[in-house]
Amino acid sequence: MEKEKYRSGDPIAWCPGCGNFGIINAVTKALEGLETAPEQVLLVSGIGQAAKLPHYVRANCFNGLHGRALPVAVAAKMANRKLTVIVTTGDGDCYGEGGNHFVHNIRRNVDITVLVHNNQIYGLTKGQASPTTDTGYVTPVQIGGVILEPFHALQVAITLGAAFVARSFSGEIDHLSDMIQKGVRHKGFSLVEVMQPCVSFNKKNTHQWYKDRIYKLSEEGDHDPQDKMAAYSKAAEWGDDIPIGVIYRRESETYGQKSGLSEKTPLAEKDIDKIDIGELIEAFRI
Ligand SMILES: Cc1ncc(C[n+]2csc(CCOP(=O)(O)OP(=O)(O)O)c2C)c(N)n1
Ligand code: SF4
């Protein structure tokens, strides 16, 4: 299958040099590798630069409210188990506005893949601090520098027992594509966090900044992603050396298995022609 098969013709509105270009290339490469037909893929997003990605991919797309992609994605997967459901979301969208959904959908463990474009800034709204902006970073709003500690998403996900947690970099397209494919194949809630330079509003975490720090866990060789404490310590590693790769994974029952829904016919396959909603409508009549 060719890469173009997964690209819509929509004009791309990202700045030249934005890390999102690497991410979309990795997404289409991953879909190619997974051999998933466009009609079997659902991309779900909220609001932000990251959330625009589904517009540029030829697949099913649901673009909703800021921070609210996860509930839509979870419901869609429960209603149609045949879909490959991927959320594309920003650090603000997922960890800020959508923080509650992030926490509780890890606990639910529905079989979806969440791709967080972490540019450590609010890109679409021109550079305010997001939950992952480094302490001390000066923005047009935080003029004296950010006073808060960043939100440690990977550590939180591991603590909550997420099924699959990986980190990658938008400048490493093959690596990122591999992480997306592994996340999609792993049953349960998969988090793939992508370090993504925002060339317009984050002047600290640039392409070069990441290139100087990133190393691949697969080349180091001795990390066991099933060891929770080892995973926790790799997730916390941030500074001169930043690991990328599969940080944590575990086999655990999905929401469908826990609830028994996996044994039942999903909504999308039910014969709705025979359902009479007349009685329900009558109940609401004044
Ligand atoms: C409920 C709500 N609050 C705020 C906004 C304004 N808003 C739109 S995009 C955005 C920030 C997006 O940042 P992020 O999720 O990190 O994505 P990026 O644009 O950096 O990819 C904000 C605050 C909104 N649309 N809805
Ligand atoms: S503002 Fe930043 S995140 Fe948005 S398109 Fe430009 S470089 Fe990319």
Short mmCIF file of C-alpha atoms and ligand atoms in Angstrom, two decimals:
data_model
loop_
_atom_site.label_atom_id
_atom_site.label_comp_id
_atom_site.label_asym_id
_atom_site.label_seq_id
_atom_site.Cartn_x
_atom_site.Cartn_y
_atom_site.Cartn_z
CA MET A 1 0.00 0.00 0.00
CA GLU A 2 1.34 3.48 -0.84
CA LYS A 3 1.60 6.29 1.72
CA GLU A 4 -0.57 8.63 -0.41
CA LYS A 5 -3.45 6.22 0.10
CA TYR A 6 -3.82 7.66 3.60
CA ARG A 7 -3.45 11.37 2.79
CA SER A 8 -6.48 13.59 2.23
CA GLY A 9 -6.04 16.47 -0.18
CA ASP A 10 -6.77 19.13 2.47
CA PRO A 11 -4.25 22.00 2.54
CA ILE A 12 -2.04 21.77 5.65
CA ALA A 13 -2.17 24.80 7.97
CA TRP A 14 0.90 24.02 10.14
CA CYS A 15 3.96 26.34 10.15
CA PRO A 16 6.91 25.27 7.98
CA GLY A 17 9.27 23.22 10.16
CA CYS A 18 6.57 22.16 12.66
CA GLY A 19 7.14 18.75 14.26
CA ASN A 20 3.59 17.77 13.31
CA PHE A 21 4.81 17.02 9.75
CA GLY A 22 7.01 14.21 11.11
CA ILE A 23 4.06 12.90 13.12
CA ILE A 24 1.68 12.74 10.15
CA ASN A 25 4.35 10.95 8.10
CA ALA A 26 4.75 8.42 10.91
CA VAL A 27 0.96 7.96 11.22
CA THR A 28 0.53 7.18 7.51
CA LYS A 29 3.59 4.91 7.58
CA ALA A 30 2.10 3.09 10.58
CA LEU A 31 -1.26 2.62 8.83
CA GLU A 32 0.64 1.28 5.83
CA GLY A 33 2.53 -1.15 8.10
CA LEU A 34 -0.64 -2.25 9.86
CA GLU A 35 -2.30 -2.76 6.46
CA THR A 36 -5.44 -1.12 7.82
CA ALA A 37 -7.83 0.07 5.11
CA PRO A 38 -8.83 3.77 5.47
CA GLU A 39 -12.46 2.79 6.13
CA GLN A 40 -11.37 0.68 9.12
CA VAL A 41 -9.58 3.60 10.79
CA LEU A 42 -11.18 6.25 13.01
CA LEU A 43 -9.07 9.26 13.99
CA VAL A 44 -10.55 11.27 16.86
CA SER A 45 -9.38 14.68 18.03
CA GLY A 46 -10.37 17.74 20.02
CA ILE A 47 -8.99 21.23 19.38
CA GLY A 48 -5.43 22.44 18.72
CA GLN A 49 -2.66 22.09 16.13
CA ALA A 50 -2.31 18.37 16.96
CA ALA A 51 -6.06 17.97 16.64
CA LYS A 52 -5.91 19.07 12.99
CA LEU A 53 -4.04 15.91 11.98
CA PRO A 54 -7.16 13.81 11.18
CA HIS A 55 -8.20 16.42 8.57
CA TYR A 56 -5.07 15.58 6.58
CA VAL A 57 -5.49 11.80 6.69
CA ARG A 58 -7.86 9.84 4.47
CA ALA A 59 -9.81 7.86 7.07
CA ASN A 60 -12.90 8.32 9.24
CA CYS A 61 -12.59 11.42 11.40
CA PHE A 62 -14.37 12.89 14.41
CA ASN A 63 -13.25 16.38 15.48
CA GLY A 64 -14.93 17.49 18.68
CA LEU A 65 -14.50 19.78 21.67
CA HIS A 66 -11.23 20.81 23.30
CA GLY A 67 -10.12 18.02 25.66
CA ARG A 68 -13.02 15.72 24.83
CA ALA A 69 -11.53 13.33 22.28
CA LEU A 70 -11.13 10.38 24.63
CA PRO A 71 -14.81 9.81 25.56
CA VAL A 72 -15.75 9.89 21.87
CA ALA A 73 -12.96 7.47 20.94
CA VAL A 74 -13.86 5.08 23.76
CA ALA A 75 -17.56 5.09 22.84
CA ALA A 76 -16.79 4.53 19.15
CA LYS A 77 -14.55 1.56 19.91
CA MET A 78 -17.18 0.01 22.19
CA ALA A 79 -19.84 0.49 19.51
CA ASN A 80 -17.68 -0.91 16.68
CA ARG A 81 -14.84 -3.20 17.73
CA LYS A 82 -13.63 -3.62 14.13
CA LEU A 83 -12.38 -0.02 14.03
CA THR A 84 -8.76 0.91 14.67
CA VAL A 85 -9.29 3.97 16.87
CA ILE A 86 -6.46 6.48 17.21
CA VAL A 87 -6.71 9.77 19.14
CA THR A 88 -4.45 12.65 18.04
CA THR A 89 -4.22 15.22 20.79
CA GLY A 90 -1.99 17.96 22.19
CA ASP A 91 -0.41 18.11 25.65
CA GLY A 92 -2.90 20.85 26.60
CA ASP A 93 -5.86 19.04 25.04
CA CYS A 94 -5.08 15.68 26.67
CA TYR A 95 -3.44 16.50 30.02
CA GLY A 96 -5.04 19.91 30.71
CA GLU A 97 -8.60 20.29 29.41
CA GLY A 98 -8.94 16.51 29.07
CA GLY A 99 -7.05 15.50 32.22
CA ASN A 100 -10.02 13.82 33.85
CA HIS A 101 -10.67 11.71 30.75
CA PHE A 102 -6.97 10.80 30.55
CA VAL A 103 -6.96 9.43 34.10
CA HIS A 104 -10.24 7.55 34.03
CA ASN A 105 -9.91 6.07 30.55
CA ILE A 106 -6.57 4.56 31.48
CA ARG A 107 -8.49 2.86 34.30
CA ARG A 108 -11.20 1.71 31.87
CA ASN A 109 -8.60 0.24 29.51
CA VAL A 110 -10.57 0.37 26.27
CA ASP A 111 -8.52 -0.83 23.27
CA ILE A 112 -7.59 2.54 21.71
CA THR A 113 -4.29 4.27 20.92
CA VAL A 114 -3.67 7.83 22.12
CA LEU A 115 -1.00 9.82 20.32
CA VAL A 116 -0.07 12.91 22.33
CA HIS A 117 1.84 15.57 20.37
CA ASN A 118 3.78 17.04 23.28
CA ASN A 119 5.20 20.39 22.18
CA GLN A 120 5.17 21.63 25.80
CA ILE A 121 3.13 24.70 24.83
CA TYR A 122 -0.33 25.78 23.68
CA GLY A 123 0.47 26.06 19.95
CA LEU A 124 -2.88 27.01 18.38
CA THR A 125 -3.52 29.85 20.83
CA LYS A 126 -0.01 31.29 20.38
CA GLY A 127 2.25 30.09 23.13
CA GLN A 128 0.69 30.10 26.60
CA ALA A 129 2.08 27.52 29.05
CA SER A 130 0.58 24.03 28.87
CA PRO A 131 0.68 21.42 31.67
CA THR A 132 4.05 20.15 30.38
CA THR A 133 5.87 23.49 29.93
CA ASP A 134 9.14 23.49 31.88
CA THR A 135 9.26 25.41 35.15
CA GLY A 136 10.77 28.86 34.58
CA TYR A 137 9.87 29.06 30.87
CA VAL A 138 8.73 32.60 29.96
CA THR A 139 5.59 32.94 27.82
CA PRO A 140 3.43 35.95 26.82
CA VAL A 141 1.13 35.07 29.75
CA GLN A 142 3.62 33.64 32.27
CA ILE A 143 5.86 36.71 31.93
CA GLY A 144 7.87 35.93 35.07
CA GLY A 145 8.31 32.29 33.99
CA VAL A 146 6.14 29.24 34.73
CA ILE A 147 5.96 28.70 38.50
CA LEU A 148 4.41 25.21 38.44
CA GLU A 149 5.96 21.74 38.18
CA PRO A 150 5.22 20.05 34.83
CA PHE A 151 2.61 17.27 34.69
CA HIS A 152 4.45 13.93 34.46
CA ALA A 153 2.08 12.12 32.11
CA LEU A 154 4.07 8.94 31.54
CA GLN A 155 4.65 8.39 35.26
CA VAL A 156 0.94 8.98 35.91
CA ALA A 157 -0.01 6.52 33.16
CA ILE A 158 2.33 3.86 34.57
CA THR A 159 1.06 4.41 38.11
CA LEU A 160 -2.50 3.91 36.86
CA GLY A 161 -1.47 0.67 35.12
CA ALA A 162 -1.85 1.78 31.49
CA ALA A 163 -1.60 -1.20 29.12
CA PHE A 164 1.11 0.34 26.91
CA VAL A 165 3.24 3.46 27.40
CA ALA A 166 5.82 4.63 24.84
CA ARG A 167 7.70 7.81 24.04
CA SER A 168 9.04 8.87 20.64
CA PHE A 169 10.20 11.95 18.75
CA SER A 170 8.70 13.58 15.65
CA GLY A 171 12.19 13.69 14.07
CA GLU A 172 12.43 9.86 14.24
CA ILE A 173 9.71 8.83 11.77
CA ASP A 174 10.57 5.11 11.57
CA HIS A 175 10.80 4.84 15.35
CA LEU A 176 7.54 6.70 15.86
CA SER A 177 5.76 4.63 13.22
CA ASP A 178 6.97 1.49 15.01
CA MET A 179 5.68 2.78 18.38
CA ILE A 180 2.26 3.57 16.85
CA GLN A 181 2.04 0.10 15.31
CA LYS A 182 3.04 -1.56 18.58
CA GLY A 183 0.50 0.60 20.44
CA VAL A 184 -2.31 -0.29 18.03
CA ARG A 185 -1.46 -4.01 18.21
CA HIS A 186 -1.34 -4.02 22.01
CA LYS A 187 -4.77 -4.75 23.49
CA GLY A 188 -5.96 -2.00 25.84
CA PHE A 189 -5.24 1.70 26.39
CA SER A 190 -2.00 2.59 24.56
CA LEU A 191 -0.29 5.92 25.17
CA VAL A 192 2.32 7.05 22.64
CA GLU A 193 3.75 10.40 23.65
CA VAL A 194 5.65 12.22 20.92
CA MET A 195 8.13 14.97 21.65
CA GLN A 196 7.20 17.56 19.01
CA PRO A 197 9.01 20.87 18.44
CA CYS A 198 6.75 23.91 18.02
CA VAL A 199 9.10 26.12 16.02
CA SER A 200 6.95 29.23 16.47
CA PHE A 201 6.22 29.32 20.21
CA ASN A 202 8.59 26.96 22.04
CA LYS A 203 12.08 28.36 21.62
CA LYS A 204 13.59 25.97 24.17
CA ASN A 205 12.63 22.41 23.15
CA THR A 206 13.79 22.67 19.53
CA HIS A 207 14.65 19.92 16.99
CA GLN A 208 18.32 20.30 17.92
CA TRP A 209 17.57 20.27 21.66
CA TYR A 210 15.92 16.86 21.27
CA LYS A 211 18.55 15.53 18.86
CA ASP A 212 21.24 16.30 21.47
CA ARG A 213 19.41 14.36 24.19
CA ILE A 214 17.35 11.52 22.75
CA TYR A 215 18.57 7.91 22.86
CA LYS A 216 16.77 4.70 21.91
CA LEU A 217 15.93 2.20 24.67
CA SER A 218 16.21 -0.61 22.10
CA GLU A 219 19.89 0.26 21.55
CA GLU A 220 20.60 0.31 25.28
CA GLY A 221 19.29 -3.24 25.44
CA ASP A 222 18.57 -3.94 29.10
CA HIS A 223 15.22 -2.21 29.73
CA ASP A 224 12.39 -4.57 30.65
CA PRO A 225 9.06 -2.78 29.90
CA GLN A 226 7.21 -5.27 32.09
CA ASP A 227 9.16 -4.18 35.17
CA LYS A 228 6.96 -1.41 36.61
CA MET A 229 9.64 0.25 38.75
CA ALA A 230 12.19 0.19 35.89
CA ALA A 231 9.54 1.71 33.63
CA TYR A 232 8.79 4.37 36.17
CA SER A 233 12.43 5.37 36.41
CA LYS A 234 12.84 5.48 32.58
CA ALA A 235 9.70 7.61 32.28
CA ALA A 236 11.14 10.03 34.82
CA GLU A 237 14.45 10.36 32.94
CA TRP A 238 14.50 13.88 31.51
CA GLY A 239 17.37 16.29 31.08
CA ASP A 240 20.66 15.53 29.34
CA ASP A 241 19.38 12.09 28.28
CA ILE A 242 15.81 11.38 27.18
CA PRO A 243 14.90 7.74 26.42
CA ILE A 244 12.52 6.88 23.57
CA GLY A 245 10.89 3.49 23.01
CA VAL A 246 8.45 1.17 24.79
CA ILE A 247 8.70 2.21 28.42
CA TYR A 248 5.95 0.09 29.97
CA ARG A 249 3.55 -2.60 28.90
CA ARG A 250 1.35 -5.12 30.60
CA GLU A 251 -1.32 -7.61 29.64
CA SER A 252 -4.57 -6.69 31.34
CA GLU A 253 -8.28 -7.20 30.76
CA THR A 254 -9.89 -4.56 28.57
CA TYR A 255 -13.11 -2.79 29.51
CA GLY A 256 -14.96 -5.00 27.02
CA GLN A 257 -13.69 -8.14 28.76
CA LYS A 258 -14.27 -6.83 32.30
CA SER A 259 -17.81 -5.72 31.53
CA GLY A 260 -18.77 -8.70 29.38
CA LEU A 261 -19.49 -6.43 26.38
CA SER A 262 -16.86 -8.26 24.29
CA GLU A 263 -19.14 -11.31 24.34
CA LYS A 264 -22.11 -9.35 23.00
CA THR A 265 -22.91 -8.09 19.50
CA PRO A 266 -21.51 -4.55 19.21
CA LEU A 267 -23.96 -1.74 18.53
CA ALA A 268 -22.64 -1.22 14.99
CA GLU A 269 -23.60 -4.79 14.04
CA LYS A 270 -27.09 -4.82 15.58
CA ASP A 271 -30.14 -4.92 13.36
CA ILE A 272 -31.71 -1.58 14.28
CA ASP A 273 -34.52 -1.84 11.72
CA LYS A 274 -36.60 -3.85 14.20
CA ILE A 275 -36.21 -1.38 17.08
CA ASP A 276 -39.33 0.67 17.81
CA ILE A 277 -38.54 3.93 19.62
CA GLY A 278 -42.18 5.06 19.54
CA GLU A 279 -42.70 4.20 23.22
CA LEU A 280 -39.62 6.20 24.22
CA ILE A 281 -40.77 9.24 22.24
CA GLU A 282 -44.23 8.98 23.89
CA ALA A 283 -42.60 9.07 27.34
CA PHE A 284 -41.14 12.52 26.56
CA ARG A 285 -44.37 13.95 25.11
CA ILE A 286 -45.79 16.80 27.23
C1 LIG B 1 -12.85 24.68 26.57
C2 LIG B 1 -11.85 25.46 25.75
N1 LIG B 1 -10.88 26.16 26.38
C3 LIG B 1 -9.97 26.84 25.65
C4 LIG B 1 -10.03 26.86 24.29
C5 LIG B 1 -9.00 27.66 23.52
N2 LIG B 1 -7.95 26.80 22.98
C6 LIG B 1 -8.02 26.34 21.70
S1 LIG B 1 -6.66 25.44 21.28
C7 LIG B 1 -5.98 25.67 22.81
C8 LIG B 1 -4.62 25.14 23.15
C9 LIG B 1 -4.20 23.92 22.39
O1 LIG B 1 -2.98 23.47 22.90
P1 LIG B 1 -2.57 21.96 22.82
O2 LIG B 1 -3.69 21.08 23.21
O3 LIG B 1 -1.30 21.77 23.58
O4 LIG B 1 -2.36 21.69 21.26
P2 LIG B 1 -1.36 22.33 20.18
O5 LIG B 1 -2.13 23.45 19.54
O6 LIG B 1 -0.13 22.80 20.90
O7 LIG B 1 -1.10 21.19 19.27
C10 LIG B 1 -6.80 26.43 23.63
C11 LIG B 1 -6.49 26.84 25.03
C12 LIG B 1 -11.05 26.13 23.65
N3 LIG B 1 -11.15 26.05 22.33
N4 LIG B 1 -11.96 25.44 24.40
S1 SF4 B 2 2.28 27.08 16.11
FE1 SF4 B 2 3.72 25.46 16.65
S2 SF4 B 2 2.48 23.57 16.80
FE2 SF4 B 2 1.31 25.12 15.66
S3 SF4 B 2 1.76 24.70 13.51
FE3 SF4 B 2 3.16 26.31 14.19
S4 SF4 B 2 4.99 25.19 14.82
FE4 SF4 B 2 3.33 23.70 14.73
#
